[in-house]
mmCIF file of C-alpha atoms in Angstrom:
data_model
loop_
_atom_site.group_PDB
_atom_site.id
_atom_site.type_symbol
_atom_site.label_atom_id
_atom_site.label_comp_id
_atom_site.label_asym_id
_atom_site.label_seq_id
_atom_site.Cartn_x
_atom_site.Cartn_y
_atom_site.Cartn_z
ATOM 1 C CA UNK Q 1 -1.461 10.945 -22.553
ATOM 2 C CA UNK Q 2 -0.565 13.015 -19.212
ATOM 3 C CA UNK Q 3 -2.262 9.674 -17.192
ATOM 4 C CA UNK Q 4 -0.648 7.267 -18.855
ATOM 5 C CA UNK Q 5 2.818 8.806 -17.813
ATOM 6 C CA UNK Q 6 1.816 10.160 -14.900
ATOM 7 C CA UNK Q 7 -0.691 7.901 -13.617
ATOM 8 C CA UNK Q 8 -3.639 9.843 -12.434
ATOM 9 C CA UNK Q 9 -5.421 12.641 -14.191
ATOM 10 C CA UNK Q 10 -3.501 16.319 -14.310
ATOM 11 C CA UNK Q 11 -6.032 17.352 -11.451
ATOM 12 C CA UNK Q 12 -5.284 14.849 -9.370
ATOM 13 C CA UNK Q 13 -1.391 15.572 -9.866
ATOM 14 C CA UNK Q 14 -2.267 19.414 -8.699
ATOM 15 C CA UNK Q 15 -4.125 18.703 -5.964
ATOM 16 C CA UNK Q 16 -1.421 16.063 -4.966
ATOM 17 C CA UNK Q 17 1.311 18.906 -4.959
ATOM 18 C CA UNK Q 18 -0.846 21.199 -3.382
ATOM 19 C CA UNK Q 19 -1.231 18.348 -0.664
ATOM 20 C CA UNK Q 20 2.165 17.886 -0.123
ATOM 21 C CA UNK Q 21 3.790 20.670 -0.925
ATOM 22 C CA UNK Q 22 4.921 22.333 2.311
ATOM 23 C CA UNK Q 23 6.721 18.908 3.055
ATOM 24 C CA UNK Q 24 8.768 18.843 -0.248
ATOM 25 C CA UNK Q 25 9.694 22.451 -0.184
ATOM 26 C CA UNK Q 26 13.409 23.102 0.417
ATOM 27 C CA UNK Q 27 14.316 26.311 2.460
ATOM 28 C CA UNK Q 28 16.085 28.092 -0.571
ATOM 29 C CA UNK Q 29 19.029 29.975 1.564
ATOM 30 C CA UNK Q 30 19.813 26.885 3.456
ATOM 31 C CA UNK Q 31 19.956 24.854 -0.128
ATOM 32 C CA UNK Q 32 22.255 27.097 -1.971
ATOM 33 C CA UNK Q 33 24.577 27.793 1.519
ATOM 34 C CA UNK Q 34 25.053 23.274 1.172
ATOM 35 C CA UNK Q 35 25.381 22.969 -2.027
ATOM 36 C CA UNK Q 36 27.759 25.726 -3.219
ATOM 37 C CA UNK Q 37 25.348 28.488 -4.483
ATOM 38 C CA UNK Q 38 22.862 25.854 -6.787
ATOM 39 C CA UNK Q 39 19.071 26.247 -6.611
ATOM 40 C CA UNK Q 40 17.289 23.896 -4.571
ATOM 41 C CA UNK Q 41 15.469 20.993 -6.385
ATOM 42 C CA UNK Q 42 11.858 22.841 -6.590
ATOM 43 C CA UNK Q 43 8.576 21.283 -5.756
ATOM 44 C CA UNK Q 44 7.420 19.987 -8.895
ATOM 45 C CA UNK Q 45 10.907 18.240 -9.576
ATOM 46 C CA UNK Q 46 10.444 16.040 -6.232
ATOM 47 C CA UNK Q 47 6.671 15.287 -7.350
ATOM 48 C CA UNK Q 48 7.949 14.265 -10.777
ATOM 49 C CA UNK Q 49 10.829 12.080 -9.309
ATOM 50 C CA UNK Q 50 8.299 10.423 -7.594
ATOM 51 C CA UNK Q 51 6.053 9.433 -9.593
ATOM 52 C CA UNK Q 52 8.376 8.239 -12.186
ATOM 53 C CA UNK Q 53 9.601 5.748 -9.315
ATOM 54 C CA UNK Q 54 6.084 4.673 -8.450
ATOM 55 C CA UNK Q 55 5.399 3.676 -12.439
ATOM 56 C CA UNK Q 56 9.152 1.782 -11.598
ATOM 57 C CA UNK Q 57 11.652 3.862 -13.301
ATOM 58 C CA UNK Q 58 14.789 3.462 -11.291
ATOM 59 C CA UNK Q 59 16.996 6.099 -9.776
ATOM 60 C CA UNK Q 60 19.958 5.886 -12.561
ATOM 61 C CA UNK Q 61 16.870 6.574 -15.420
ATOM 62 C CA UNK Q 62 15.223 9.496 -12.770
ATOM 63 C CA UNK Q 63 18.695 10.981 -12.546
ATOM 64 C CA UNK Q 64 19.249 11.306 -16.322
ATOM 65 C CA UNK Q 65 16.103 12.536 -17.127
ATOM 66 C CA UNK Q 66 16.163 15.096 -14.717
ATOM 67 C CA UNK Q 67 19.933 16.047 -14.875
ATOM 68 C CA UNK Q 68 20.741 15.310 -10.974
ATOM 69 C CA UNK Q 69 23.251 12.640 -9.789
ATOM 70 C CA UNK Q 70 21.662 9.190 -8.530
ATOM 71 C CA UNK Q 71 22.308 9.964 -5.186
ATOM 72 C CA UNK Q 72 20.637 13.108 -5.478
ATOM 73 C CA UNK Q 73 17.610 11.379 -7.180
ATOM 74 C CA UNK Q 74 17.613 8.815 -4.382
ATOM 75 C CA UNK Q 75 17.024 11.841 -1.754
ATOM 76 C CA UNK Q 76 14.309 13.297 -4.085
ATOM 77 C CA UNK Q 77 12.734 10.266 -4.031
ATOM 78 C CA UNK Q 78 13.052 9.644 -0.302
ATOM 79 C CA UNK Q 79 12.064 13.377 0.243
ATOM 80 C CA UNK Q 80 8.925 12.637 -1.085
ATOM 81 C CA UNK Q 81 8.210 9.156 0.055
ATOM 82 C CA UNK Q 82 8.226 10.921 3.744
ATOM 83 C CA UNK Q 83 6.194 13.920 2.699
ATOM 84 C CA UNK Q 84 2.979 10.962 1.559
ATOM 85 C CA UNK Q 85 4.003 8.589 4.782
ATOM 86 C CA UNK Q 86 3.555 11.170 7.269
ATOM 87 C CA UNK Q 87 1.354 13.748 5.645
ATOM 88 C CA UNK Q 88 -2.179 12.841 7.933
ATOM 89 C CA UNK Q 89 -4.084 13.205 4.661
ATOM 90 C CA UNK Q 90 -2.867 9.788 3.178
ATOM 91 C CA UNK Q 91 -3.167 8.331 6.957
ATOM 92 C CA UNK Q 92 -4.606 4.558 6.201
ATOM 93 C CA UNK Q 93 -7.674 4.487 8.082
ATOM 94 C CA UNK Q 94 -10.441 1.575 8.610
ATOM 95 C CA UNK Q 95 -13.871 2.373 8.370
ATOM 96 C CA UNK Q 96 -15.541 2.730 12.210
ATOM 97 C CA UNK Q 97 -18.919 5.006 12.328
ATOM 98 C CA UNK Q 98 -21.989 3.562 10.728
ATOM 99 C CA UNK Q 99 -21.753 6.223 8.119
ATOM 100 C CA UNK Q 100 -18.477 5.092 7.102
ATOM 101 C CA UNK Q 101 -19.115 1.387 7.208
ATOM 102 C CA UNK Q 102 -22.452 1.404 4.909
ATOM 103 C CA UNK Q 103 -20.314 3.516 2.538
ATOM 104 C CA UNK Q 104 -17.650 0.603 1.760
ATOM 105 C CA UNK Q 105 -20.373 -1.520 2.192
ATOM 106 C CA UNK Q 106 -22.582 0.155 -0.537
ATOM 107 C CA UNK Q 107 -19.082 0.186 -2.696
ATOM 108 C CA UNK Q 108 -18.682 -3.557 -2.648
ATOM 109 C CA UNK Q 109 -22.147 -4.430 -3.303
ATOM 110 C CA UNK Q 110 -22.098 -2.664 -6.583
ATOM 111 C CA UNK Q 111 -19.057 -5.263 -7.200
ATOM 112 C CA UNK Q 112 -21.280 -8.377 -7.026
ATOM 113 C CA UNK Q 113 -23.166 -7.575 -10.382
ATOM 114 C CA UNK Q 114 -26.579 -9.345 -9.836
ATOM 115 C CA UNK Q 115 -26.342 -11.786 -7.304
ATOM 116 C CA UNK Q 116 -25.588 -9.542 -3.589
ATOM 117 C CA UNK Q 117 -22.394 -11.474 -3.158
ATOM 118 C CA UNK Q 118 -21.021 -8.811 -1.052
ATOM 119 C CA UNK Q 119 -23.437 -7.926 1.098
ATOM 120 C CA UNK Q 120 -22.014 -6.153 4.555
ATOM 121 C CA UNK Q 121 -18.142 -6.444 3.313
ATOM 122 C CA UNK Q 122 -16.577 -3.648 4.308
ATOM 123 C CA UNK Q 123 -12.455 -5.157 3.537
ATOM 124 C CA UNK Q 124 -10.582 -7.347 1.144
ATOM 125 C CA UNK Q 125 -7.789 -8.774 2.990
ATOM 126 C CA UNK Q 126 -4.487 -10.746 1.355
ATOM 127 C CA UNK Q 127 -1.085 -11.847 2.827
ATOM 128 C CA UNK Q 128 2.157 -10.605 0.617
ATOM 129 C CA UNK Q 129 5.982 -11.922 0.985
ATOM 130 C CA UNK Q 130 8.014 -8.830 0.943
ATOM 131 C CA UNK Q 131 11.896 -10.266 -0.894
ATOM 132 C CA UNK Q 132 14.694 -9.386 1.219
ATOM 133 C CA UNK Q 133 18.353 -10.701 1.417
ATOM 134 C CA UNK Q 134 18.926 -13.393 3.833
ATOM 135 C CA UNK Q 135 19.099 -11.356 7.656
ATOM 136 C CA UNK Q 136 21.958 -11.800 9.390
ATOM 137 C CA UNK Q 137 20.205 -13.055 12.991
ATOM 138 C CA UNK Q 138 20.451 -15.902 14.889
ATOM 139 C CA UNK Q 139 16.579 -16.995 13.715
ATOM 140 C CA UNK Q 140 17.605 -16.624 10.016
ATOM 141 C CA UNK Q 141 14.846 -19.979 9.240
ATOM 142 C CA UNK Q 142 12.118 -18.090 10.187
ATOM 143 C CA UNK Q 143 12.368 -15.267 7.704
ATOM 144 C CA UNK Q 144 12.714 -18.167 5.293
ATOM 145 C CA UNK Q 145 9.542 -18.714 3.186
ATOM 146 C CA UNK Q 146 9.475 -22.739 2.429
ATOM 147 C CA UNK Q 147 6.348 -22.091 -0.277
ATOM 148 C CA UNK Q 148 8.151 -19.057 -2.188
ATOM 149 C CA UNK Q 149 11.560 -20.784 -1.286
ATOM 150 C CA UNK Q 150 13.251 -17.334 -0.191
ATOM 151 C CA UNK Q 151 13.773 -14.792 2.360
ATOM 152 C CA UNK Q 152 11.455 -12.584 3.180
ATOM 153 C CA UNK Q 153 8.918 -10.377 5.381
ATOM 154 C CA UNK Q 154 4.913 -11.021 5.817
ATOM 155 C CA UNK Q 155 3.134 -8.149 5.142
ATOM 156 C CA UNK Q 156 -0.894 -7.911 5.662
ATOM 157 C CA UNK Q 157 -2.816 -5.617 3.763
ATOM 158 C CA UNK Q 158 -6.434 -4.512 3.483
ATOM 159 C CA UNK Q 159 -8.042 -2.787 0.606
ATOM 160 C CA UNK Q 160 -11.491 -1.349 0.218
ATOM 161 C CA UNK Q 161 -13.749 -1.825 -3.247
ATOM 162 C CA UNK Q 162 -11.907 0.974 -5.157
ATOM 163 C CA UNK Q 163 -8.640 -0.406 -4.264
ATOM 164 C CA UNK Q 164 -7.450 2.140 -1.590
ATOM 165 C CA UNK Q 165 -5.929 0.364 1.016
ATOM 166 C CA UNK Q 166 -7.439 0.567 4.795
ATOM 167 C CA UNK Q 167 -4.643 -1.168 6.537
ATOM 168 C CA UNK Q 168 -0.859 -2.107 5.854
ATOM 169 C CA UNK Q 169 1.663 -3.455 8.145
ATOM 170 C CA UNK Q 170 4.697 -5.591 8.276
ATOM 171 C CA UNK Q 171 3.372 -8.488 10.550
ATOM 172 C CA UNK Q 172 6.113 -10.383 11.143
ATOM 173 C CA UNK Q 173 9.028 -12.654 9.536
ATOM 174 C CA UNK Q 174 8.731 -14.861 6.001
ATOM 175 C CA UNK Q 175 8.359 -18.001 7.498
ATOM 176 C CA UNK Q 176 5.134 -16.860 9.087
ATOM 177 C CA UNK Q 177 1.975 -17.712 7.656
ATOM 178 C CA UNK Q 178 -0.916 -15.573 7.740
ATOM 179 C CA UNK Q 179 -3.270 -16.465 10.319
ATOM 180 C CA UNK Q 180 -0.483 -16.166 12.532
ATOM 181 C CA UNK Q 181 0.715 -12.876 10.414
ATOM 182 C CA UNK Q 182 -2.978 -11.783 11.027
ATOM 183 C CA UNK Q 183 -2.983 -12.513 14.227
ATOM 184 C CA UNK Q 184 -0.298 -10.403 14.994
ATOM 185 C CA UNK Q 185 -1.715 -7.107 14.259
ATOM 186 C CA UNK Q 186 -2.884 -6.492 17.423
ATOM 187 C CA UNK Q 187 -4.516 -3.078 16.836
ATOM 188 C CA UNK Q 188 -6.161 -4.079 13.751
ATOM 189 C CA UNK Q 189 -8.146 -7.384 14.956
ATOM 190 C CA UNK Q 190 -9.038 -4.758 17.517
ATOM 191 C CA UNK Q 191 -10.593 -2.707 15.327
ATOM 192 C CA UNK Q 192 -12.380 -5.496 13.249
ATOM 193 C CA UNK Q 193 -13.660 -7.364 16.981
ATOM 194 C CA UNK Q 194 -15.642 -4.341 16.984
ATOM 195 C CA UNK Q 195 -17.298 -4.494 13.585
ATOM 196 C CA UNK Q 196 -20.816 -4.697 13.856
ATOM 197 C CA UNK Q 197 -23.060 -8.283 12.718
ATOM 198 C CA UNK Q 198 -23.787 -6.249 9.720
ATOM 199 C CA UNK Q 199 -20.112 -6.586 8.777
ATOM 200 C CA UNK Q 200 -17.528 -8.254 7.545
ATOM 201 C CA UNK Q 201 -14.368 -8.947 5.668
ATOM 202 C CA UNK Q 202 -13.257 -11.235 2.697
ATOM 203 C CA UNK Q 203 -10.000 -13.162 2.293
ATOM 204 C CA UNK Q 204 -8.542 -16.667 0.723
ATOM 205 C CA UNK Q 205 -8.574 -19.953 2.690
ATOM 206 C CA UNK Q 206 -5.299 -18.913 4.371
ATOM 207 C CA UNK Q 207 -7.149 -17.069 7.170
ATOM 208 C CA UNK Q 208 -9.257 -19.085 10.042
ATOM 209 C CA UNK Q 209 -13.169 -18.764 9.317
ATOM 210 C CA UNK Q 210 -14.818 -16.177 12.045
ATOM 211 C CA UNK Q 211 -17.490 -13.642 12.532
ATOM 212 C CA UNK Q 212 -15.062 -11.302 10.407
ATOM 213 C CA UNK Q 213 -14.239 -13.553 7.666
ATOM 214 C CA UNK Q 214 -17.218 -15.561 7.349
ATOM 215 C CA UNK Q 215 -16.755 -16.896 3.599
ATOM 216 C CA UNK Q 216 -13.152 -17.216 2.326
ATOM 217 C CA UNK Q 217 -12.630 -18.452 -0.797
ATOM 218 C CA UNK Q 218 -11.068 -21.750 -1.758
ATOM 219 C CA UNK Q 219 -8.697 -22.888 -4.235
ATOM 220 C CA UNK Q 220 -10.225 -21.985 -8.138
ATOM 221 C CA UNK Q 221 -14.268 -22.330 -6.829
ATOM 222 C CA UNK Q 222 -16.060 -20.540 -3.992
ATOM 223 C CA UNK Q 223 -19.169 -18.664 -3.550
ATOM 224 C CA UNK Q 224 -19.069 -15.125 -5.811
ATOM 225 C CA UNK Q 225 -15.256 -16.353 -7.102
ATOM 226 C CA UNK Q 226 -15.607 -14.929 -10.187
ATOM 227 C CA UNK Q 227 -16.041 -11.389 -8.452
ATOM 228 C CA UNK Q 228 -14.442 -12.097 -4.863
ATOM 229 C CA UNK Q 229 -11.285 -13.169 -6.914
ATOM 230 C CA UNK Q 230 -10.361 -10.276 -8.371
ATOM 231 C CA UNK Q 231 -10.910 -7.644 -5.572
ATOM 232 C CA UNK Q 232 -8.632 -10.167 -3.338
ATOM 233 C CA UNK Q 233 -6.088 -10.773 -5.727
ATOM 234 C CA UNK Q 234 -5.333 -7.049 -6.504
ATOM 235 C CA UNK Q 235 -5.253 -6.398 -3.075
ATOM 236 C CA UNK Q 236 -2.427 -8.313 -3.103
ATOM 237 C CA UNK Q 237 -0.891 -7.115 -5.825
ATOM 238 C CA UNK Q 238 -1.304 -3.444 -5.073
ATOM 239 C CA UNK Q 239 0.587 -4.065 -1.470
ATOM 240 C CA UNK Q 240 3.443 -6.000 -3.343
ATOM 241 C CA UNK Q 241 3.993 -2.930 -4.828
ATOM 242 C CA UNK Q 242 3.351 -0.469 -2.207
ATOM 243 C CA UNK Q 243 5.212 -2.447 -0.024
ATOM 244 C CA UNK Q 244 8.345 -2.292 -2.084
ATOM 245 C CA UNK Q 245 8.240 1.621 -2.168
ATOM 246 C CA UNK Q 246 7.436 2.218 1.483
ATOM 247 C CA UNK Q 247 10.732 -0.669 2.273
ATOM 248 C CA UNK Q 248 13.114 0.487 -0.518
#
């Protein structure tokens, strides 16, 4: 019952708070000296807030539950949005010693059931049109997205075989596709030049074939689609909603 409404296990919520703690901790004179002699919103009530907004409550329902105004529970929210961004322990991180690269490795392999399918992938990489309201610029087209039909970002994301992702950024306007989107990321295809033969990544047939996406798959059929599917297709769906947290 506490993971269903929390969404991760009651140790995993502990060690989360103790994680994060220091960063979501309001200085208690300071608190009551702005706000006319009320308590600060404690520790627990920020990790709370926040977690109800990840499973998609929305600020009016966090503010009644918790007895704060909505503006209040939009700060909460914020407060601990910054605390995860910029705490180094959640730092995104791609996989670069040989230690760390047979590890994801390993992790995908056990995805491919009996046939190897994933041999040396080490990344599951997906493309993901982040809504926004039309800009007001003087290039206003190219945040236009002509497949979705609306306005939008590209955002590229990378996930490894348990679904944590390894990379995240907001590559460039809607009306980008994404081997130009992935091209962009300047740092990352950095980083993946220097992946050893060993390795690789997987994708869809929007990216360009190459050393580091060897085998994308295609349409409904591809080598390994009933398992290469899945771990691609969530990676998407995992930054859609990532992506709307971190840009709300």
């Amino acid at each position: 019952m506490f993971a269903t409404y929390c969404h991760m296990s009651e140790e995993t919520v502990l060690i989360l708070l103790e994680t994060i703690c220091n960063d979501i901790t309001a200085n208690y004179v300071k608190s009551r000296n702005a706000t006319s002699g009320n308590d600060p919103i404690y520790p627990k009530l920020v990790l709370a807030s926040g977690l109800e907004f990840m499973g998609g409550c929305a600020y009016k329902h966090i503010a009644q539950i918790y007895g704060m105004p909505i503006a209040s529970a939009k700060r909460v929210v914020r407060k601990f949005w910054n605390a995860i961004i910029y705490n180094p322990a959640f730092r995104l991180a791609l996989p670069h010693t040989r230690e760390e690269l047979e590890s994801h490795a390993s992790a995908f392999e056990q995805k491919s059931k009996a046939f190897a399918l994933y041999n040396g992938v080490v990344g599951a990489l997906d493309g993901w049109l982040c809504d926004t309201n039309r800009p007001i610029v003087h290039n206003t087209s190219d945040f236009f997205s002509g497949y979705y039909q609306r306005f939008g970002l590209n955002v590229q994301a990378m996930c490894d075989a348990h679904l944590r992702f390894t990379f995240l950024g907001i590559a460039g306007p809607g009306g980008m596709n994404d081997v130009r989107a992935f091209g962009k990321c300047t740092e990352f295809n950095l980083s993946l030049s220097s992946l050893p033969n060993d390795y690789c990544i997987i994708a869809d047939n929007a990216y360009e074939l190459s050393k580091m996406l060897p085998f994308p798959t295609v349409g409904q059929k591809s080598v390994g689609a009933s398992t290469m599917m899945p771990t691609t297709m969530t990676c998407r769906v995992y930054a859609s909603r990532l992506s709307k947290l971190l840009l709300c």
